CSV table of C-alpha atoms in Angstrom, one decimal:
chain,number,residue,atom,x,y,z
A,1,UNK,CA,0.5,5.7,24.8
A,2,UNK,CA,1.9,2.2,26.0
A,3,UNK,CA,5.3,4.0,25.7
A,4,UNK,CA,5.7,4.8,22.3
A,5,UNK,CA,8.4,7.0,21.1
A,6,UNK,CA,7.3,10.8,21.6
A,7,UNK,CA,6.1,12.3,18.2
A,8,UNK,CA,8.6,15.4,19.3
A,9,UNK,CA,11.9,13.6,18.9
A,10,UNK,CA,14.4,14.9,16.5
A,11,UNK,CA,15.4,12.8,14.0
A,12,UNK,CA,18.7,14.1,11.8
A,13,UNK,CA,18.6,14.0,8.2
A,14,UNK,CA,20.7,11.2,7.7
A,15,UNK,CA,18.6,9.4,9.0
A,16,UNK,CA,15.6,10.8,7.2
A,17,UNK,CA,16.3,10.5,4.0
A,18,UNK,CA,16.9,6.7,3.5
A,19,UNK,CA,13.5,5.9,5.1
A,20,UNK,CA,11.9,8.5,2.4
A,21,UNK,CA,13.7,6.7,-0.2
A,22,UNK,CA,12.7,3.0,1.1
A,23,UNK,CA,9.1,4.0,1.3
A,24,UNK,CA,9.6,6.2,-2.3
A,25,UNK,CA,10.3,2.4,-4.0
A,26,UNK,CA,8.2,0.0,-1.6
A,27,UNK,CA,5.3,1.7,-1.8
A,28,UNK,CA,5.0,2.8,-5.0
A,29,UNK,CA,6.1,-0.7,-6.4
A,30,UNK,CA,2.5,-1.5,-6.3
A,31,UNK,CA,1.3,1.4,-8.5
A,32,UNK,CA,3.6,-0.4,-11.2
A,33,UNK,CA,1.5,-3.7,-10.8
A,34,UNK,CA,-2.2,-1.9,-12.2
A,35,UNK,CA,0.0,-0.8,-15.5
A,36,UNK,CA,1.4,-3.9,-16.3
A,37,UNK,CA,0.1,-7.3,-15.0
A,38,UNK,CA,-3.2,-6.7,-16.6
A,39,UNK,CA,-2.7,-6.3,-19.5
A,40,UNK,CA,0.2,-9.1,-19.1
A,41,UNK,CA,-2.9,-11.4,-18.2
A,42,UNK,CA,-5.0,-9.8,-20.9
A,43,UNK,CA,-2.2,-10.7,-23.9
A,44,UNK,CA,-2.4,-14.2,-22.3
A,45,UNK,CA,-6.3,-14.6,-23.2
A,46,UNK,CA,-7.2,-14.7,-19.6
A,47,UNK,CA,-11.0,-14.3,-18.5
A,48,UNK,CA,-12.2,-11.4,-16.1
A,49,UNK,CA,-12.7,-13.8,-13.6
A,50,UNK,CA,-9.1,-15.5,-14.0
A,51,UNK,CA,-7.8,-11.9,-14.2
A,52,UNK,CA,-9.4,-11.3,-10.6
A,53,UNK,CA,-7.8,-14.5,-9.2
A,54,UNK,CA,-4.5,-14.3,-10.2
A,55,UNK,CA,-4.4,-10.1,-9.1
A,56,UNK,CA,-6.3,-11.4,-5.9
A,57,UNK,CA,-3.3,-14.3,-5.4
A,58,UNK,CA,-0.8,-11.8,-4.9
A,59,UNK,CA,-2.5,-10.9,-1.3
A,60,UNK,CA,-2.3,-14.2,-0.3
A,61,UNK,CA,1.3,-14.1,1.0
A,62,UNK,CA,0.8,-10.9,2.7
A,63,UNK,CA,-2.9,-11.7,4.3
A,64,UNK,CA,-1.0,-14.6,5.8
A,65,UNK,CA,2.4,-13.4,6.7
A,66,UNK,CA,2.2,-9.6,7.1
A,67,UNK,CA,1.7,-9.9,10.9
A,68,UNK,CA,4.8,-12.8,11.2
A,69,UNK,CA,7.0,-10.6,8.6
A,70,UNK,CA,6.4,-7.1,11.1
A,71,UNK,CA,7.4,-9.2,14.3
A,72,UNK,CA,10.2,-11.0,12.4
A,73,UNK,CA,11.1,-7.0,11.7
A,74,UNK,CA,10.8,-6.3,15.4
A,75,UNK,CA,12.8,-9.3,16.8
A,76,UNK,CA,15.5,-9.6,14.3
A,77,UNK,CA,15.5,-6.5,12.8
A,78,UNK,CA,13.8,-4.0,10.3
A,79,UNK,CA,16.8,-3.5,8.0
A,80,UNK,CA,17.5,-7.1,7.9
A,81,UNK,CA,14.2,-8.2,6.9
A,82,UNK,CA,13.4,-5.4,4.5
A,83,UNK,CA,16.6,-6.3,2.4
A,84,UNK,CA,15.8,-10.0,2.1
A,85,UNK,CA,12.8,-9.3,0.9
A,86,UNK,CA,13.4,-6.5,-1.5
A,87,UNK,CA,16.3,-8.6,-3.1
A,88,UNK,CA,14.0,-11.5,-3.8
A,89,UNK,CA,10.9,-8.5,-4.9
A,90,UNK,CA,14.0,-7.5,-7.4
A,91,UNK,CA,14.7,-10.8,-8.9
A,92,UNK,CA,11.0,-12.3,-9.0
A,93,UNK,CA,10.1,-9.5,-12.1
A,94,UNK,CA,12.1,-11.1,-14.6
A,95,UNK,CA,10.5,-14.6,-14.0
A,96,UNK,CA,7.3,-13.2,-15.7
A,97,UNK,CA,8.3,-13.2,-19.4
A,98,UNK,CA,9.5,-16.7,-19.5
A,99,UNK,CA,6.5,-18.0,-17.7
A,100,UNK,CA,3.7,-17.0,-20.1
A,101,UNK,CA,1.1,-19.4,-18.7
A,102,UNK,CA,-1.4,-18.4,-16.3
A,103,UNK,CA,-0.9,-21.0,-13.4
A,104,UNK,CA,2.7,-19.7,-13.8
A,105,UNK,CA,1.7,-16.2,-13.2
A,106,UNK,CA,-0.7,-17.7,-10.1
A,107,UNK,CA,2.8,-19.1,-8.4
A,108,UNK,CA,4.6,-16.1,-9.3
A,109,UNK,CA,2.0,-13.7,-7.7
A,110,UNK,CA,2.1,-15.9,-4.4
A,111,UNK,CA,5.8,-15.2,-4.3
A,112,UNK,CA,6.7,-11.5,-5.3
A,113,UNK,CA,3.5,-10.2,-3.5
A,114,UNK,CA,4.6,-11.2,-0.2
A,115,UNK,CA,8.1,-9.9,-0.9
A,116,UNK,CA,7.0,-6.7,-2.3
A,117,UNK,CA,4.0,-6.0,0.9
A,118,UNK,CA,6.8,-6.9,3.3
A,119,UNK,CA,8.8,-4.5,1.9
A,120,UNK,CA,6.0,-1.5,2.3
A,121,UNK,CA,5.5,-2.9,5.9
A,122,UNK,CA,8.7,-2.1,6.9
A,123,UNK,CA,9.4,1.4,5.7
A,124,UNK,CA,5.8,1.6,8.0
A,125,UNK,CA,7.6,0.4,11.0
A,126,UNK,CA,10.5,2.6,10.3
A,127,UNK,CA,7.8,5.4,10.5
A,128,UNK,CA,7.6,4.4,13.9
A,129,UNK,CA,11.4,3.2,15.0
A,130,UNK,CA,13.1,6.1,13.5
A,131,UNK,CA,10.4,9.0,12.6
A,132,UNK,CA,8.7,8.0,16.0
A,133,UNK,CA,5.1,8.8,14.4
A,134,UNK,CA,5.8,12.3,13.8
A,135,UNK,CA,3.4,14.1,11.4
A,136,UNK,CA,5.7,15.6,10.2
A,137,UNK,CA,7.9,13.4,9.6
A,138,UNK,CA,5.0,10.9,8.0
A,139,UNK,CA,4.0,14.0,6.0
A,140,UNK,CA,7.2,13.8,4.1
A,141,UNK,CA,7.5,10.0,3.8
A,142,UNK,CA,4.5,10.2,2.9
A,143,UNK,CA,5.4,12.7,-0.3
A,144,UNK,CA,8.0,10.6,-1.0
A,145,UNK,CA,5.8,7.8,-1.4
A,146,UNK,CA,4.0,10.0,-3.9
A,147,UNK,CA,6.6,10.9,-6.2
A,148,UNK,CA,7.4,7.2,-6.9
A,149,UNK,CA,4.0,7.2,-7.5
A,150,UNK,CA,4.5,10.3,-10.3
A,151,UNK,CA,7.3,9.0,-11.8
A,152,UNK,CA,7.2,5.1,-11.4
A,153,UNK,CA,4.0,4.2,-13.8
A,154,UNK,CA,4.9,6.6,-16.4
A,155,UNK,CA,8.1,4.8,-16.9
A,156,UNK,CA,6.8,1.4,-16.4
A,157,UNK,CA,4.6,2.1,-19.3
A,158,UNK,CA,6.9,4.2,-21.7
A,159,UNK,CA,9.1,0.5,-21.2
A,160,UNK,CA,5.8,-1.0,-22.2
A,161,UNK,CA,5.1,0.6,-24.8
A,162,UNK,CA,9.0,0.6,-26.3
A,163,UNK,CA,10.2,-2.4,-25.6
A,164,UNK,CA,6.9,-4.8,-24.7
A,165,UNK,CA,6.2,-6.4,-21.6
A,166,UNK,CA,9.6,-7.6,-20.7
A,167,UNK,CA,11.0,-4.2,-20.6
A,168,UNK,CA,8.2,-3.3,-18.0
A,169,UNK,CA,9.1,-6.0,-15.7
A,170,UNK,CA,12.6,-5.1,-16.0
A,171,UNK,CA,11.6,-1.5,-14.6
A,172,UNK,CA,9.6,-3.8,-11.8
A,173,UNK,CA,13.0,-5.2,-11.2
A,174,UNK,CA,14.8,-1.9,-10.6
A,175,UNK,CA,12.3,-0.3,-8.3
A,176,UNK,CA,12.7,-3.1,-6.2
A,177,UNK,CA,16.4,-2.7,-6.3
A,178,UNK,CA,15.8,1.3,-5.2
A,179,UNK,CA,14.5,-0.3,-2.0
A,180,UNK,CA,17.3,-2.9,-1.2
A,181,UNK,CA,19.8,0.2,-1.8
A,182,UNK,CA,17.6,2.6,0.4
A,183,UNK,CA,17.5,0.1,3.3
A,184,UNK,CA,21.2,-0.7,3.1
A,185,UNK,CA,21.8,3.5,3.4
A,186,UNK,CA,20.2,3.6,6.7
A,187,UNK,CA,22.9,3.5,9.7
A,188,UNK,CA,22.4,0.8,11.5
A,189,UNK,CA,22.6,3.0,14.8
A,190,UNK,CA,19.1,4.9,13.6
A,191,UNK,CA,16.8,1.3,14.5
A,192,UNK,CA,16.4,0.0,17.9
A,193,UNK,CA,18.4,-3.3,18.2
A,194,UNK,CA,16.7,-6.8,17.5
A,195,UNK,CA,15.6,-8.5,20.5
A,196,UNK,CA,17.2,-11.6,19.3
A,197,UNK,CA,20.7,-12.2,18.4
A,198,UNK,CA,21.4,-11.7,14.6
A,199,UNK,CA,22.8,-15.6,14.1
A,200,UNK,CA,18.7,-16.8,15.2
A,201,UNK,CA,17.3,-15.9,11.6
A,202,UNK,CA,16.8,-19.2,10.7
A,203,UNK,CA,14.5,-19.8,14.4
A,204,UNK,CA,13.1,-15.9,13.5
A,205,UNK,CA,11.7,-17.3,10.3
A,206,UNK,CA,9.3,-19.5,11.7
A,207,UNK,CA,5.9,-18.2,12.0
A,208,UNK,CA,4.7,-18.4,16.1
A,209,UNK,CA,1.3,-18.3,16.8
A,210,UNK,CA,2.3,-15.9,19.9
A,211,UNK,CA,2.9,-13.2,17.5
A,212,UNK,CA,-0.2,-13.0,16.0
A,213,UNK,CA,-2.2,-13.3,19.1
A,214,UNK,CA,-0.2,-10.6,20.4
A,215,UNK,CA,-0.8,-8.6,17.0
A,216,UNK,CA,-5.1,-9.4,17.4
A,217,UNK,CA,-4.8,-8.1,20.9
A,218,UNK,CA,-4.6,-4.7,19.4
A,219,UNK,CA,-7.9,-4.7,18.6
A,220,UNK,CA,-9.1,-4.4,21.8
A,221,UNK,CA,-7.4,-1.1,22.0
A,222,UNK,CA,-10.8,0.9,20.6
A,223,UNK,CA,-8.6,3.5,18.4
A,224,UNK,CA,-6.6,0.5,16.6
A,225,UNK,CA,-10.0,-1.3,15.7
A,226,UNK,CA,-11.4,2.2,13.7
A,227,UNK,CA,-8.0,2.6,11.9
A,228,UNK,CA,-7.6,-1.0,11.1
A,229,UNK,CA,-11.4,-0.5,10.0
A,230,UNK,CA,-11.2,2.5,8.1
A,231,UNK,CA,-7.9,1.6,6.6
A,232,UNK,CA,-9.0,-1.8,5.3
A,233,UNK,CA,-12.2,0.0,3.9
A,234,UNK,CA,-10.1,2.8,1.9
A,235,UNK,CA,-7.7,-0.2,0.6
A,236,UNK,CA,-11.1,-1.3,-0.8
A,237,UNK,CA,-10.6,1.4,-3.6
A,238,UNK,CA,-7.0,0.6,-4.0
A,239,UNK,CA,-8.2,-3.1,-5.0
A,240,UNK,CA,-10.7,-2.0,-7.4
A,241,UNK,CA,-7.9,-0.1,-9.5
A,242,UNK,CA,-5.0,-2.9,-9.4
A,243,UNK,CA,-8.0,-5.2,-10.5
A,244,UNK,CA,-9.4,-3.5,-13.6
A,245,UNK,CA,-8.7,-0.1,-13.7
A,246,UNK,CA,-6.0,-0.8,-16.6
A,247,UNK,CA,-8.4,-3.3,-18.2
A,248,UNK,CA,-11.4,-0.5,-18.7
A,249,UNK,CA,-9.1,2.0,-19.6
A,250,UNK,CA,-8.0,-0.3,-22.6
A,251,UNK,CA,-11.1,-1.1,-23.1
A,252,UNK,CA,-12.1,2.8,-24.2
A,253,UNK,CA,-8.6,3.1,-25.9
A,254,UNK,CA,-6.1,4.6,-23.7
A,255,UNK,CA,-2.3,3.3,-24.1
A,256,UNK,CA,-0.3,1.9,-21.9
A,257,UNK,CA,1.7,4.6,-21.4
A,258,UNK,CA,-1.4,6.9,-21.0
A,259,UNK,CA,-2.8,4.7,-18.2
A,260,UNK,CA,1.1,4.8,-16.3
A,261,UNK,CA,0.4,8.8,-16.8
A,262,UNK,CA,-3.2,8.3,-15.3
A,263,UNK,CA,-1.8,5.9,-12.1
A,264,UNK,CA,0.8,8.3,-11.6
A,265,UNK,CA,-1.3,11.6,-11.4
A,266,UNK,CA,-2.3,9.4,-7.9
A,267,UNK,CA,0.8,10.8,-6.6
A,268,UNK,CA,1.0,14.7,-8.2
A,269,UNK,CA,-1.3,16.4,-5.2
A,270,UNK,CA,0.4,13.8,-2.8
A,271,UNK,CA,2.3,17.0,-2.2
A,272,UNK,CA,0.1,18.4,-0.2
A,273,UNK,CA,0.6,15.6,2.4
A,274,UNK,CA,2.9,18.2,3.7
A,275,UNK,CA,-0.6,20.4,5.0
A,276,UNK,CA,-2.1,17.0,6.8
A,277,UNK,CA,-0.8,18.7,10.2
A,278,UNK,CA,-2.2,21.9,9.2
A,279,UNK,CA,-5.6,20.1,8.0
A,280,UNK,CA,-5.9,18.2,11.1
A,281,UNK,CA,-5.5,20.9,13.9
A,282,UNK,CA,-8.5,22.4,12.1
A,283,UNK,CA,-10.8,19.3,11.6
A,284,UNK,CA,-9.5,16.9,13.5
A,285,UNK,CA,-7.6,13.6,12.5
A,286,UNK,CA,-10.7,11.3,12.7
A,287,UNK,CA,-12.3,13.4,10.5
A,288,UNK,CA,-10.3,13.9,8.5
A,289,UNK,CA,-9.2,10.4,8.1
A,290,UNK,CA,-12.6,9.6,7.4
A,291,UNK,CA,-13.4,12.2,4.5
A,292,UNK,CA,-10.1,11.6,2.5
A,293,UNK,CA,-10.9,7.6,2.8
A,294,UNK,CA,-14.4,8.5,1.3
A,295,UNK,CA,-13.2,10.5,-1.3
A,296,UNK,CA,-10.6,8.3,-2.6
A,297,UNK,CA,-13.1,5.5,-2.9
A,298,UNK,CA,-15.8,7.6,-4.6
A,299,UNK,CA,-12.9,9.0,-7.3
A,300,UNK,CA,-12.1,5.6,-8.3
A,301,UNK,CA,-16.4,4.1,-8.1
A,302,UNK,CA,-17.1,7.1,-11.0
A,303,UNK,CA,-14.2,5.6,-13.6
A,304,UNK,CA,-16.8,4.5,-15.7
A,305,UNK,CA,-18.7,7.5,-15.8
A,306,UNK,CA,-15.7,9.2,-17.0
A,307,UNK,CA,-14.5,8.6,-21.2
A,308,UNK,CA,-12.3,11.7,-21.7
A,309,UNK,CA,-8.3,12.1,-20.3
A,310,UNK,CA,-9.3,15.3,-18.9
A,311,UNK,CA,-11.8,13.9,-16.3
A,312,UNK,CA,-10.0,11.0,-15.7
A,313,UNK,CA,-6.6,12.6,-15.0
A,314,UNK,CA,-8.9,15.2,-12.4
A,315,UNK,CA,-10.4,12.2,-10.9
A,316,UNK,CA,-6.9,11.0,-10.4
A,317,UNK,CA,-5.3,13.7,-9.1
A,318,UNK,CA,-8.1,14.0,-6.5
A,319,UNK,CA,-7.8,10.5,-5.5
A,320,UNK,CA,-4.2,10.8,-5.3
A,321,UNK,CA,-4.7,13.8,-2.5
A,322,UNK,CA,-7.3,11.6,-0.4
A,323,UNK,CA,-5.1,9.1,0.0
A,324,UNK,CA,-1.9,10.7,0.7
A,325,UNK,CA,-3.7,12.7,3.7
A,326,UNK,CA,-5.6,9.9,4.7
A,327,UNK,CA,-2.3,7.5,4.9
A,328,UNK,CA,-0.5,10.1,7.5
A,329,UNK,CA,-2.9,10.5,9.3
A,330,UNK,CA,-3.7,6.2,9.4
A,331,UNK,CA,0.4,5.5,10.2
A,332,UNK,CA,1.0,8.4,12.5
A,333,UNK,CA,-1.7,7.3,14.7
A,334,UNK,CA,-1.1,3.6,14.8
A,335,UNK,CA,2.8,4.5,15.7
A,336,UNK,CA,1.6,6.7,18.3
A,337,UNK,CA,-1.4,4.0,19.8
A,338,UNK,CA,1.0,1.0,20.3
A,339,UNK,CA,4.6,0.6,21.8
A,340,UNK,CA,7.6,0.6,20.3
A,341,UNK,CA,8.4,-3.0,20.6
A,342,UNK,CA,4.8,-3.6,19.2
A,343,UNK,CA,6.0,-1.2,15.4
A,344,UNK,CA,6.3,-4.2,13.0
A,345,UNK,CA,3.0,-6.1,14.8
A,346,UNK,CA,1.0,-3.4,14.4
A,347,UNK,CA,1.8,-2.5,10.7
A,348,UNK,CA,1.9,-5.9,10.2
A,349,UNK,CA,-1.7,-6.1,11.2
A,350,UNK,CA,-2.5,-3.3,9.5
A,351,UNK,CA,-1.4,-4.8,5.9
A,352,UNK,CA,-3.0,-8.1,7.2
A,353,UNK,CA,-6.3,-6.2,6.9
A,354,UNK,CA,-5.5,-5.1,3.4
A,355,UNK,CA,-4.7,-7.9,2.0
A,356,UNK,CA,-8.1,-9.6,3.2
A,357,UNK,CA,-9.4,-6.9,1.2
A,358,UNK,CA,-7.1,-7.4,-1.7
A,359,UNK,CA,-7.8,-11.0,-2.3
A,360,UNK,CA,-11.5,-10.9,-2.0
A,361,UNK,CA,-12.2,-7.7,-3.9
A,362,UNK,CA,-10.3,-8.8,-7.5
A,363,UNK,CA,-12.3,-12.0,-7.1
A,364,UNK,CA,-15.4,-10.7,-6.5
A,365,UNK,CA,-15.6,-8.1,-9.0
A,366,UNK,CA,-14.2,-10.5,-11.5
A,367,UNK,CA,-17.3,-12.3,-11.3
A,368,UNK,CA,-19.3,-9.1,-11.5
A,369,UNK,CA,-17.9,-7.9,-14.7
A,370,UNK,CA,-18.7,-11.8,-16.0
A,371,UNK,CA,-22.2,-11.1,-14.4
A,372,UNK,CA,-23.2,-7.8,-14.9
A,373,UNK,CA,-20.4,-6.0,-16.7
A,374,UNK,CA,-17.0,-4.0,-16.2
A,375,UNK,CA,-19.2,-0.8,-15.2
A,376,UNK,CA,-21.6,-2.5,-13.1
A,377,UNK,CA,-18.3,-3.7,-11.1
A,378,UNK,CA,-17.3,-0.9,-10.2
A,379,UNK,CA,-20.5,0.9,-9.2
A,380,UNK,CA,-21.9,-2.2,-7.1
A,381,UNK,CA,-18.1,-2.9,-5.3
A,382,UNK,CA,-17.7,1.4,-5.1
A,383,UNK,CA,-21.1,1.7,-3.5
A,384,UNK,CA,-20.8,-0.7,-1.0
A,385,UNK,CA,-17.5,0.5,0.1
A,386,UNK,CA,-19.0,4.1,0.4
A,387,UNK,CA,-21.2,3.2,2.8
A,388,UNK,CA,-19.2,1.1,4.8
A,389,UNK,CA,-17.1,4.3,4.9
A,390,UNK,CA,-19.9,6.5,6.3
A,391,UNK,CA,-21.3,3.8,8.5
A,392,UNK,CA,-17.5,3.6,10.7
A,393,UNK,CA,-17.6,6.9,10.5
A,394,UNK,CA,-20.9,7.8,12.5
A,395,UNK,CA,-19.6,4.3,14.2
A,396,UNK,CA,-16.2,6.1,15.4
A,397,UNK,CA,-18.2,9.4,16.5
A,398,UNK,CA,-20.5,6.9,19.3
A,399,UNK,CA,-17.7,4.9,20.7
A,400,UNK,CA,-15.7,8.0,21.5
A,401,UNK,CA,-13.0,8.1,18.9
A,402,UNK,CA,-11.3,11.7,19.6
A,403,UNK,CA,-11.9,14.0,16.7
């Protein structure tokens, strides 16, 4: 399609294996967030609806930049930009403890959550530029991704619990650092070459409104519109638990270091990202796709209806295994729709229509728990993401979306 890279292509091991890594830290550096920030904003006396700001501010960055930071990837790049921006994701963490005022943690969010998305937007692209969109492939970045997610929130909250906040941001700090090394251990020889000369950083830095018409364009390309769709619609449940997951858990008496346990059973059936293939010649990607996004948001819309550990570690464990099917299947399709000049955009634009997603729904469910309550939040916001999920999905059924 459009001449992107065939899904066949062999791709040696050395090669491999620093993408896993990069996408084991980037990704996963946002499963860290839920554990700590918070209750960080929670010790600070914050209200639900200043709690919902400040987590939505950190999707501000990335709702403006992702598409600029992908084409900066594909014109100068993908190592390049993913190590500038994991250094500054590594240093930004330590800031926290000595800003203990909530306009302080406002700035701080605009900063590190554009560094840390950008990050997670380029081990996408690399799915494309060096694991050419095989399932495969995916299948194991995408396990990868799940075992930072097992072991990344239990430790962020063991810090928390043993040495406070500031040994949790320090952990922050070091995951970030795993993705700077990860990048820097992948030959140079495994990406394509920058269109641009390397000494034009400085003129690659500066957003152009080409790129992001170029990015839109892909919308018109039916398939892109229902994965952008879908994918936006499943990140609806992801918002919900950064937002105030943490904050009804405490609510009901679980630790800190329980609730790290609890985010990080997300990525214990992650494993069986591995059968996606398998799953999909059998029921098809789109529907697939569609049925793991609907679950995912359903196990995380019942949280309330749930009190004891062993309900809410199944719930997470189940929620865990939607998403890590329904992400392979999401970022093997989009690196097979578009070119491969077109990687970065097109991830790019894919995070672009997360972070919409992630700035509104904090916000808005901020004010529902003022409103209505913390349980009413999550039913109302859980709800209306459910039934966007089954409306795209009869949607993608009449347009023609192949099964």
């Amino acid at each position: 399609m459009n001449g992107a890279p065939s899904r066949d292509a062999k791709v040696p091991l050395r090669h491999q294996i620093p993408v896993y890594c990069a996408a084991l830290f980037s990704n996963s550096l946002t499963d860290l967030i839920p554990v700590l920030l918070p209750l960080w904003l929670v010790s600070l006396k914050a209200s639900p609806l200043e709690i919902g700001v400040v987590i939505g501010a950190r999707y501000v960055g990335p709702l403006l930049f992702s598409i600029h930071g992908g084409a900066m990837m594909d014109r100068i790049g993908t190592r390049r930009v993913m190590m500038f921006f994991a250094a500054i994701s590594a240093a930004v963490p330590l800031i926290y403890p000595i800003a203990p005022l909530i306009p302080a943690v406002f700035a701080i969010q605009l900063v590190s959550g554009l560094a840390d998305q950008l990050g997670w937007v380029g081990a996408q692209t690399l799915t494309g530029q060096v694991l050419h969109g095989n399932p495969t492939y995916t299948g194991r970045l995408v396990v990868a991704t799940r075992i930072g997610t097992w072991v990344g929130p239990p430790l962020a909250g063991l810090a928390l619990v043993s040495f406070g906040f500031v040994g949790g941001f320090i952990v922050m700090a070091l995951w970030s650092l795993g993705t700077l090394l990860s990048v820097w251990a992948i030959p140079a020889n495994a990406v394509p070459p920058p269109s641009e000369p390397a000494g034009r950083l400085l003129k690659a830095a500066v957003p152009r409104l080409s790129d992001y018409i170029e990015a839109m364009k892909l919308f018109a390309i039916p398939m892109m519109a229902v994965l952008m769709a879908v994918s936006a619609v499943r990140q609806g449940g992801q918002a919900m638990q950064n937002a105030f997951y943490a904050v009804y858990l405490d609510g009901i008496g679980v630790s800190g270091e329980i609730i790290g346990y609890l985010i990080a059973m997300n990525g214990v059936l992650g494993i069986f990202a591995l059968a996606t293939g398998w799953l999909v010649r059998r029921f098809g990607e789109y529907g697939m796709m569609v049925m793991t996004s609907l679950l995912s948001i359903i196990t995380i819309a019942v949280i309330p209806f749930l009190s004891d550990l062993v309900s809410l570690f199944a719930a997470s464990g189940i929620r865990g295994l939607a998403l890590a099917i329904s992400v392979v299947i999401i970022v093997s399709l989009i690196a097979r729709t578009v070119g491969p000049t077109q990687q970065g955009k097109a991830m790019g634009l894919r995070m672009t229509c997360h972070q919409a997603v992630n700035v509104v729904t904090p916000v808005v469910m901020g004010g529902i728990v003022e409103w209505a309550g913390l349980n009413a939040a999550f039913y109302l916001i859980g709800g209306f993401l459910i039934g966007l999920n089954l409306w795209l999905g009869w949607i993608g059924r009449r347009t023609g979306v192949p099964r």
